């Protein structure tokens, strides 16, 4: 009976969703009514768990205290919340999203930054280069959707970094090219539509991505009222997803994991390092700018550039082989010979940039070292696999891959995480 009621309420909910086939739902409802008459159509026998992974880009660990977030609060009460989720170095969007789904530190999965150069490919990767973003050659390791598909499961991934590229020759079963114009409601409806597919086609791993909180954070800063509004809107969207799942026949099997990739901190016009005051920028290829500067000086200028960039307030410049081990930023040829790490809130620029973009320091950003607390992120999860009403200590995002693999009953690929760090969250 519960199944029937749930199906009916799914129908009611789906009236909002043009992308979901009412015909197939009606067919299933009718079939269930017939079966009920014959045999007392109970709930489907319990099958494996489903994971729905949602990223709220740039949702800082303390944002739940900065605005009304009734849906996240409810999820946390029902399940597990981490005091903070510790992102990987550097605290940028692509490296961290791909770490979350592979369990590998950025230097070990290859997406070491949002902007990078590969000497072997003689090619540059940037987020706006659709071709390179969708080119599997950049993406190492094994994302959870590939692990799941190798075990004959279906997956559906909407806009998660990496999902547009064939990795190990595979894309998610369902995926789409990134389109920032697709509304957040539409993203939720597509996820609900996938969860509503017939059992044989239904994905067991579903992921989606919302950028509104990061967008507002950059523009207005982490403490601005506009950012609080974006936090509330993200929570409302999450509420739509939670309601839709609660109305779906498989609701008892769904684990919702809400994460973010990093936090946010204010910039300041007082905290600016102008690089060409110290080095000759015509002899350095700057592959990526602050907060982590990827500097590739001409080989015969390397030692001099390194020496000139020491002892400057607001920036610490390392040779790649001497980066602090806690960053795990090692083993990738894509890391430049010098890496400059800005102190929290500091910007590294050229004098040309400073002149042409004088307002660049009015907003906020992320990308600083991952031990800077304002870079820390969100983790809230609930569902049948999770214990209830639990708050856990901060943990690193490399462990989430193993956590999801355990919930889905998958054998994880080799990775940098350790299930033991997070196992206590599980029932
Ligand atoms: P960041 O520069 O690290 O703040 O990156 C956040 C930005 O990445 C957001 O504004 C998104 O629009 C953008 N973004 C997210 N996913 C993708 C994608 N798959 N392809 C291109 N850009 C993306
Ligand atoms: Zn981000
Ligand atoms: Zn951002």
Coordinates of C-alpha atoms and ligand atoms in Angstrom, one line a residue:
X1 CA 0.0 0.0 0.0
X2 CA 2.8 2.3 0.9
X3 CA 4.2 1.7 -2.5
X4 CA 1.0 2.7 -4.1
X5 CA 0.7 5.9 -2.1
X6 CA 4.3 6.7 -2.9
X7 CA 3.6 6.1 -6.6
X8 CA 0.5 8.3 -6.5
X9 CA 2.5 11.1 -4.8
X10 CA 5.3 10.7 -7.4
X11 CA 2.7 11.3 -10.0
X12 CA 1.5 14.4 -8.2
X13 CA 5.1 15.7 -7.9
X14 CA 5.9 14.9 -11.4
X15 CA 3.3 17.2 -12.8
X16 CA 5.9 19.8 -12.4
X17 CA 8.4 17.9 -14.4
X18 CA 7.9 17.9 -18.1
X19 CA 11.1 15.8 -18.6
X20 CA 9.5 12.8 -16.8
X21 CA 7.3 10.4 -18.7
X22 CA 3.9 10.4 -17.1
X23 CA 3.0 7.5 -19.4
X24 CA 5.5 5.1 -17.9
X25 CA 4.6 6.1 -14.4
X26 CA 0.9 5.5 -15.1
X27 CA 1.8 2.1 -16.6
X28 CA 3.7 1.1 -13.5
X29 CA 0.9 2.3 -11.3
X30 CA -1.7 0.3 -13.3
X31 CA 0.6 -2.8 -13.2
X32 CA 1.0 -2.4 -9.5
X33 CA -2.8 -2.2 -9.0
X34 CA -3.3 -5.3 -11.0
X35 CA -0.6 -7.1 -9.1
X36 CA -2.1 -5.8 -5.8
X37 CA -5.5 -7.4 -6.8
X38 CA -3.7 -10.7 -7.5
X39 CA -1.0 -11.0 -4.9
X40 CA -1.0 -8.0 -2.6
X41 CA 1.8 -6.0 -4.4
X42 CA 4.1 -5.1 -1.5
X43 CA 7.3 -3.1 -1.7
X44 CA 9.8 -4.4 -4.2
X45 CA 12.2 -6.8 -2.5
X46 CA 15.0 -4.7 -1.0
X47 CA 17.8 -4.4 -3.5
X48 CA 21.2 -2.6 -3.1
X49 CA 21.5 0.9 -2.0
X50 CA 21.5 3.9 -4.3
X51 CA 23.9 6.9 -3.9
X52 CA 22.8 10.4 -4.9
X53 CA 25.8 12.7 -4.7
X54 CA 25.1 16.5 -4.9
X55 CA 27.8 19.2 -5.0
X56 CA 27.1 22.7 -3.9
X57 CA 30.1 24.3 -5.3
X58 CA 31.9 26.7 -2.9
X59 CA 29.6 26.0 0.1
X60 CA 31.9 26.8 3.0
X61 CA 31.8 24.6 6.0
X62 CA 30.1 27.3 8.2
X63 CA 27.5 28.4 5.6
X64 CA 24.8 26.4 7.4
X65 CA 25.1 28.9 10.2
X66 CA 25.0 31.9 7.9
X67 CA 21.5 31.4 6.4
X68 CA 18.4 29.4 6.9
X69 CA 19.0 25.9 5.6
X70 CA 16.1 23.8 6.8
X71 CA 16.6 21.0 4.3
X72 CA 20.3 20.6 5.0
X73 CA 19.5 20.7 8.7
X74 CA 16.9 18.0 8.3
X75 CA 19.4 15.9 6.4
X76 CA 22.0 16.4 9.1
X77 CA 19.5 15.4 11.8
X78 CA 18.5 12.3 9.9
X79 CA 22.1 11.4 9.0
X80 CA 25.7 12.5 9.4
X81 CA 27.3 15.9 9.2
X82 CA 31.0 16.5 9.3
X83 CA 32.2 19.5 11.3
X84 CA 34.2 20.3 8.1
X85 CA 35.2 18.5 5.0
X86 CA 38.9 19.1 4.3
X87 CA 39.5 19.7 0.6
X88 CA 42.6 18.6 -1.3
X89 CA 45.4 21.0 -2.5
X90 CA 44.8 23.2 -4.4
X91 CA 41.3 24.1 -3.3
X92 CA 39.9 24.6 -6.7
X93 CA 36.8 23.2 -8.4
X94 CA 38.0 20.7 -10.9
X95 CA 40.8 19.1 -8.8
X96 CA 38.5 18.6 -5.8
X97 CA 35.4 17.4 -7.6
X98 CA 37.5 14.8 -9.3
X99 CA 39.2 13.9 -6.0
X100 CA 35.8 13.3 -4.4
X101 CA 34.8 10.7 -7.1
X102 CA 38.2 9.0 -7.4
X103 CA 39.7 9.1 -3.9
X104 CA 42.9 10.3 -5.4
X105 CA 44.8 13.5 -4.5
X106 CA 44.8 15.9 -7.5
X107 CA 48.5 15.3 -8.3
X108 CA 47.6 11.5 -8.5
X109 CA 44.5 11.8 -10.7
X110 CA 46.0 14.4 -13.0
X111 CA 43.6 17.3 -12.6
X112 CA 46.2 19.3 -10.7
X113 CA 44.5 22.7 -11.3
X114 CA 41.7 24.4 -13.2
X115 CA 44.4 25.5 -15.6
X116 CA 47.3 23.3 -16.5
X117 CA 49.8 22.5 -19.2
X118 CA 50.9 19.0 -20.3
X119 CA 54.3 18.8 -21.8
X120 CA 53.7 15.4 -23.5
X121 CA 50.4 16.6 -25.1
X122 CA 51.9 20.1 -25.8
X123 CA 48.4 21.2 -24.7
X124 CA 46.7 23.5 -22.2
X125 CA 43.6 22.6 -20.1
X126 CA 41.2 25.3 -19.1
X127 CA 37.6 25.0 -17.9
X128 CA 36.4 27.0 -20.9
X129 CA 38.1 24.7 -23.4
X130 CA 35.2 22.3 -24.0
X131 CA 37.3 20.0 -26.1
X132 CA 40.0 19.5 -23.6
X133 CA 37.6 19.2 -20.7
X134 CA 35.9 16.4 -22.6
X135 CA 39.2 14.7 -23.6
X136 CA 39.8 11.6 -21.5
X137 CA 43.6 11.9 -21.8
X138 CA 43.7 14.4 -18.9
X139 CA 41.6 12.4 -16.5
X140 CA 43.5 9.7 -14.6
X141 CA 42.3 7.3 -11.9
X142 CA 38.9 5.7 -11.8
X143 CA 35.8 7.7 -11.0
X144 CA 33.1 5.9 -9.0
X145 CA 30.8 5.8 -12.1
X146 CA 33.4 3.7 -13.9
X147 CA 33.8 1.4 -10.9
X148 CA 30.1 1.0 -10.8
X149 CA 29.7 0.4 -14.5
X150 CA 32.5 -2.2 -14.4
X151 CA 30.2 -4.0 -11.9
X152 CA 27.3 -3.9 -14.4
X153 CA 25.6 -1.0 -12.6
X154 CA 24.0 2.0 -14.3
X155 CA 25.1 5.5 -13.5
X156 CA 23.8 9.0 -14.3
X157 CA 25.9 12.1 -13.8
X158 CA 24.8 15.6 -14.6
X159 CA 27.6 18.2 -14.8
X160 CA 30.2 16.6 -12.4
X161 CA 33.6 17.6 -13.6
X162 CA 35.0 14.6 -15.5
X163 CA 31.7 13.2 -16.6
X164 CA 32.0 14.6 -20.1
X165 CA 35.2 12.7 -20.8
X166 CA 35.6 9.0 -21.6
X167 CA 37.7 7.7 -18.7
X168 CA 39.0 4.2 -19.1
X169 CA 37.0 4.3 -22.3
X170 CA 33.7 5.0 -20.4
X171 CA 31.4 7.8 -19.8
X172 CA 28.5 7.6 -17.2
X173 CA 25.6 5.7 -18.6
X174 CA 23.7 9.0 -18.6
X175 CA 25.5 12.3 -18.9
X176 CA 25.3 15.7 -20.6
X177 CA 27.7 18.4 -21.8
X178 CA 28.1 21.1 -19.2
X179 CA 25.6 23.9 -19.7
X180 CA 25.5 26.5 -17.0
X181 CA 22.2 27.8 -18.4
X182 CA 20.3 24.7 -17.3
X183 CA 18.3 25.8 -14.3
X184 CA 18.8 24.2 -10.9
X185 CA 15.2 23.0 -10.8
X186 CA 15.8 21.3 -14.2
X187 CA 18.9 19.6 -12.8
X188 CA 16.8 18.2 -9.9
X189 CA 14.1 17.1 -12.3
X190 CA 16.6 15.2 -14.4
X191 CA 18.0 13.4 -11.4
X192 CA 14.4 12.5 -10.2
X193 CA 13.7 11.3 -13.7
X194 CA 16.7 9.0 -13.6
X195 CA 15.7 7.6 -10.2
X196 CA 12.3 6.9 -11.7
X197 CA 13.5 4.8 -14.6
X198 CA 12.4 1.1 -14.6
X199 CA 14.6 -1.0 -12.4
X200 CA 16.6 -2.4 -15.3
X201 CA 17.7 1.0 -16.5
X202 CA 17.8 2.8 -13.1
X203 CA 21.2 4.1 -12.1
X204 CA 22.5 3.2 -8.6
X205 CA 24.9 6.1 -8.7
X206 CA 23.6 9.5 -9.5
X207 CA 25.4 12.8 -9.2
X208 CA 24.8 16.5 -10.0
X209 CA 26.3 19.9 -9.5
X210 CA 25.1 23.3 -8.6
X211 CA 27.3 26.4 -8.8
X212 CA 25.1 29.2 -7.5
X213 CA 26.7 29.4 -4.0
X214 CA 30.2 29.6 -5.5
X215 CA 29.1 32.3 -8.0
X216 CA 27.6 34.5 -5.2
X217 CA 30.6 33.9 -2.9
X218 CA 33.1 35.1 -5.5
X219 CA 31.1 38.1 -6.4
X220 CA 29.8 39.3 -3.0
X221 CA 32.0 37.5 -0.4
X222 CA 31.3 34.8 2.1
X223 CA 29.5 37.1 4.6
X224 CA 27.4 39.1 2.2
X225 CA 23.6 39.0 2.3
X226 CA 23.5 38.1 -1.4
X227 CA 25.5 35.0 -0.6
X228 CA 23.1 34.1 2.3
X229 CA 20.3 34.3 -0.3
X230 CA 22.2 31.9 -2.6
X231 CA 22.7 29.5 0.3
X232 CA 19.0 29.6 1.0
X233 CA 18.2 29.0 -2.7
X234 CA 20.6 26.1 -2.8
X235 CA 18.9 24.6 0.2
X236 CA 15.5 25.1 -1.4
X237 CA 16.7 23.2 -4.5
X238 CA 18.0 20.5 -2.3
X239 CA 14.6 20.4 -0.6
X240 CA 13.0 19.7 -4.0
X241 CA 15.3 16.8 -4.5
X242 CA 14.7 15.4 -1.1
X243 CA 10.9 15.7 -1.5
X244 CA 11.1 14.0 -4.9
X245 CA 13.2 11.2 -3.5
X246 CA 10.8 10.8 -0.5
X247 CA 8.0 10.3 -3.0
X248 CA 9.8 7.8 -5.1
X249 CA 9.3 4.0 -4.7
X250 CA 12.9 3.4 -4.0
X251 CA 13.2 6.1 -1.3
X252 CA 14.2 3.6 1.4
X253 CA 17.3 2.7 -0.6
X254 CA 18.5 6.2 -1.4
X255 CA 21.5 7.7 0.3
X256 CA 21.9 11.4 -0.3
X257 CA 25.4 12.8 0.1
X258 CA 25.8 16.6 -0.1
X259 CA 29.3 17.9 -0.4
X260 CA 31.1 21.0 -1.5
X261 CA 34.6 21.2 -3.1
X262 CA 36.0 24.1 -1.1
X263 CA 35.2 27.2 0.9
X264 CA 35.7 30.9 0.2
X265 CA 37.6 33.9 1.6
X266 CA 37.7 37.6 1.0
X267 CA 40.4 39.2 -1.1
X268 CA 41.9 42.6 -0.4
X269 CA 43.5 45.4 -2.4
X270 CA 46.0 45.6 0.5
X271 CA 47.1 42.0 0.0
X272 CA 48.6 41.9 -3.5
X273 CA 52.0 40.7 -4.6
X274 CA 53.0 42.1 -8.0
X275 CA 55.3 39.4 -9.4
X276 CA 57.2 41.5 -11.9
X277 CA 58.5 43.7 -9.1
X278 CA 60.7 40.6 -8.2
X279 CA 61.1 38.6 -11.4
X280 CA 61.2 39.0 -15.2
X281 CA 57.9 37.7 -16.3
X282 CA 59.0 37.5 -19.9
X283 CA 61.2 34.6 -18.7
X284 CA 58.5 32.7 -16.8
X285 CA 55.5 30.9 -18.2
X286 CA 52.8 31.5 -15.6
X287 CA 50.5 28.5 -16.3
X288 CA 48.0 29.4 -13.5
X289 CA 47.6 32.5 -11.4
X290 CA 46.9 32.8 -7.7
X291 CA 46.0 31.5 -5.2
X292 CA 48.4 28.8 -6.3
X293 CA 50.8 30.1 -8.9
X294 CA 52.1 27.6 -11.4
X295 CA 55.4 29.1 -12.5
X296 CA 57.6 27.6 -15.2
X297 CA 60.7 29.8 -15.6
X298 CA 63.0 29.2 -18.5
X299 CA 65.4 26.5 -17.3
X300 CA 68.4 28.9 -17.2
X301 CA 66.3 31.4 -15.1
X302 CA 64.9 28.9 -12.6
X303 CA 67.5 29.4 -9.8
X304 CA 67.5 33.1 -10.1
X305 CA 63.6 33.3 -10.2
X306 CA 63.4 31.0 -7.2
X307 CA 65.9 33.1 -5.2
X308 CA 64.1 36.4 -6.1
X309 CA 60.8 35.0 -5.0
X310 CA 61.9 34.2 -1.4
X311 CA 60.9 36.1 1.7
X312 CA 58.0 38.1 0.1
X313 CA 55.1 38.9 2.4
X314 CA 51.9 37.1 1.2
X315 CA 53.5 34.3 -0.8
X316 CA 55.6 31.3 -0.3
X317 CA 57.4 29.9 -3.4
X318 CA 58.5 26.3 -3.4
X319 CA 60.5 24.2 -5.8
X320 CA 58.1 21.4 -6.9
X321 CA 60.3 18.7 -5.2
X322 CA 60.2 20.6 -1.9
X323 CA 56.5 21.3 -1.5
X324 CA 55.2 20.4 2.0
X325 CA 54.3 16.7 2.0
X326 CA 50.9 17.5 3.6
X327 CA 49.8 18.9 0.2
X328 CA 50.3 15.5 -1.5
X329 CA 51.2 17.6 -4.5
X330 CA 53.7 15.2 -5.9
X331 CA 54.3 12.8 -8.7
X332 CA 52.7 14.8 -11.6
X333 CA 54.6 16.1 -14.6
X334 CA 51.9 18.8 -14.9
X335 CA 53.2 20.5 -11.7
X336 CA 55.5 23.4 -12.7
X337 CA 59.1 23.6 -11.4
X338 CA 58.1 26.4 -9.1
X339 CA 54.8 26.6 -7.2
X340 CA 53.8 29.8 -5.3
X341 CA 51.2 29.4 -2.5
X342 CA 49.5 32.7 -1.6
X343 CA 48.7 33.4 2.1
X344 CA 45.0 33.5 2.9
X345 CA 43.3 36.4 1.1
X346 CA 46.4 37.4 -0.9
X347 CA 46.6 37.8 -4.7
X348 CA 49.5 37.3 -7.0
X349 CA 49.3 39.4 -10.1
X350 CA 51.3 41.1 -12.9
X351 CA 51.5 44.9 -13.0
X352 CA 49.6 44.8 -16.3
X353 CA 46.7 42.9 -14.6
X354 CA 46.7 45.3 -11.7
X355 CA 46.3 48.3 -14.0
X356 CA 43.7 46.7 -16.2
X357 CA 41.6 45.1 -13.4
X358 CA 41.7 47.4 -10.5
X359 CA 38.4 46.0 -9.1
X360 CA 39.7 42.4 -9.1
X361 CA 40.2 42.4 -5.4
X362 CA 36.7 43.4 -4.3
X363 CA 35.3 39.9 -4.3
X364 CA 36.4 36.6 -2.7
X365 CA 38.0 33.4 -3.9
X366 CA 39.4 30.0 -3.0
X367 CA 42.4 28.0 -4.1
X368 CA 44.5 28.7 -1.0
X369 CA 46.3 25.9 0.9
X370 CA 43.9 23.2 2.2
X371 CA 44.9 23.7 5.8
X372 CA 43.4 27.2 5.7
X373 CA 40.1 26.8 7.5
X374 CA 38.1 29.2 5.3
X375 CA 38.8 26.7 2.4
X376 CA 37.0 23.9 4.3
X377 CA 33.9 22.5 2.8
X378 CA 30.6 20.7 3.5
X379 CA 29.7 17.1 4.1
X380 CA 26.1 16.1 5.0
X381 CA 24.7 12.6 4.2
X382 CA 21.7 10.6 5.1
X383 CA 20.0 7.4 4.1
X384 CA 19.8 3.7 5.0
X385 CA 23.6 3.3 5.0
X386 CA 24.3 6.1 7.4
X387 CA 23.9 6.4 11.1
X388 CA 21.5 9.0 12.3
X389 CA 22.1 12.3 14.2
X390 CA 25.9 12.0 14.1
X391 CA 28.4 14.8 13.8
X392 CA 31.9 13.6 12.8
X393 CA 35.2 15.4 13.1
X394 CA 36.8 17.0 10.0
X395 CA 38.0 14.5 7.4
X396 CA 39.7 14.7 4.0
X397 CA 37.6 14.4 0.8
X398 CA 39.8 11.6 -0.5
X399 CA 37.8 9.2 1.7
X400 CA 34.5 9.8 0.1
X401 CA 35.2 7.5 -2.9
X402 CA 35.7 4.5 -0.6
X403 CA 32.6 5.5 1.4
X404 CA 30.5 5.5 -1.7
X405 CA 32.1 2.2 -3.0
X406 CA 31.3 0.6 0.4
X407 CA 27.6 1.7 0.2
X408 CA 27.3 0.4 -3.3
X409 CA 29.0 -2.8 -2.5
X410 CA 31.8 -2.1 -5.0
X411 CA 35.4 -3.1 -4.9
X412 CA 37.2 0.2 -4.9
X413 CA 40.0 1.0 -7.3
X414 CA 43.4 1.8 -5.7
X415 CA 43.1 5.3 -4.2
X416 CA 44.5 7.6 -1.5
X417 CA 41.6 7.3 0.9
X418 CA 41.0 4.9 3.7
X419 CA 37.5 3.5 4.5
X420 CA 38.5 3.1 8.2
X421 CA 38.5 6.9 8.5
X422 CA 34.9 7.1 7.7
X423 CA 33.4 3.7 8.4
X424 CA 32.0 4.8 11.7
X425 CA 29.4 6.9 9.8
X426 CA 27.9 3.8 8.4
X427 CA 25.2 1.6 10.0
Ligands
LIG1 P1 36.3 27.9 -9.9 O1 37.0 28.8 -10.9 O2 37.2 26.9 -9.3 O3 35.5 28.7 -8.9 O4 35.3 27.1 -10.8 C1 33.9 27.2 -10.6 C2 33.3 27.4 -12.0 O5 33.5 26.2 -12.8 C3 31.8 27.6 -12.0 O6 31.5 28.9 -12.2 C4 31.3 26.7 -13.1 O7 30.5 27.4 -14.0 C5 32.5 26.2 -13.7 N1 32.3 24.8 -14.1 C6 31.8 23.8 -13.3 N2 31.7 22.7 -14.0 C7 32.2 22.9 -15.2 C8 32.4 22.1 -16.4 N3 32.0 20.8 -16.4 N4 32.9 22.7 -17.5 C9 33.3 24.0 -17.4 N5 33.1 24.8 -16.4 C10 32.6 24.3 -15.3
LIG2 ZN1 34.3 25.2 -6.8
LIG3 ZN1 34.9 29.2 -7.4

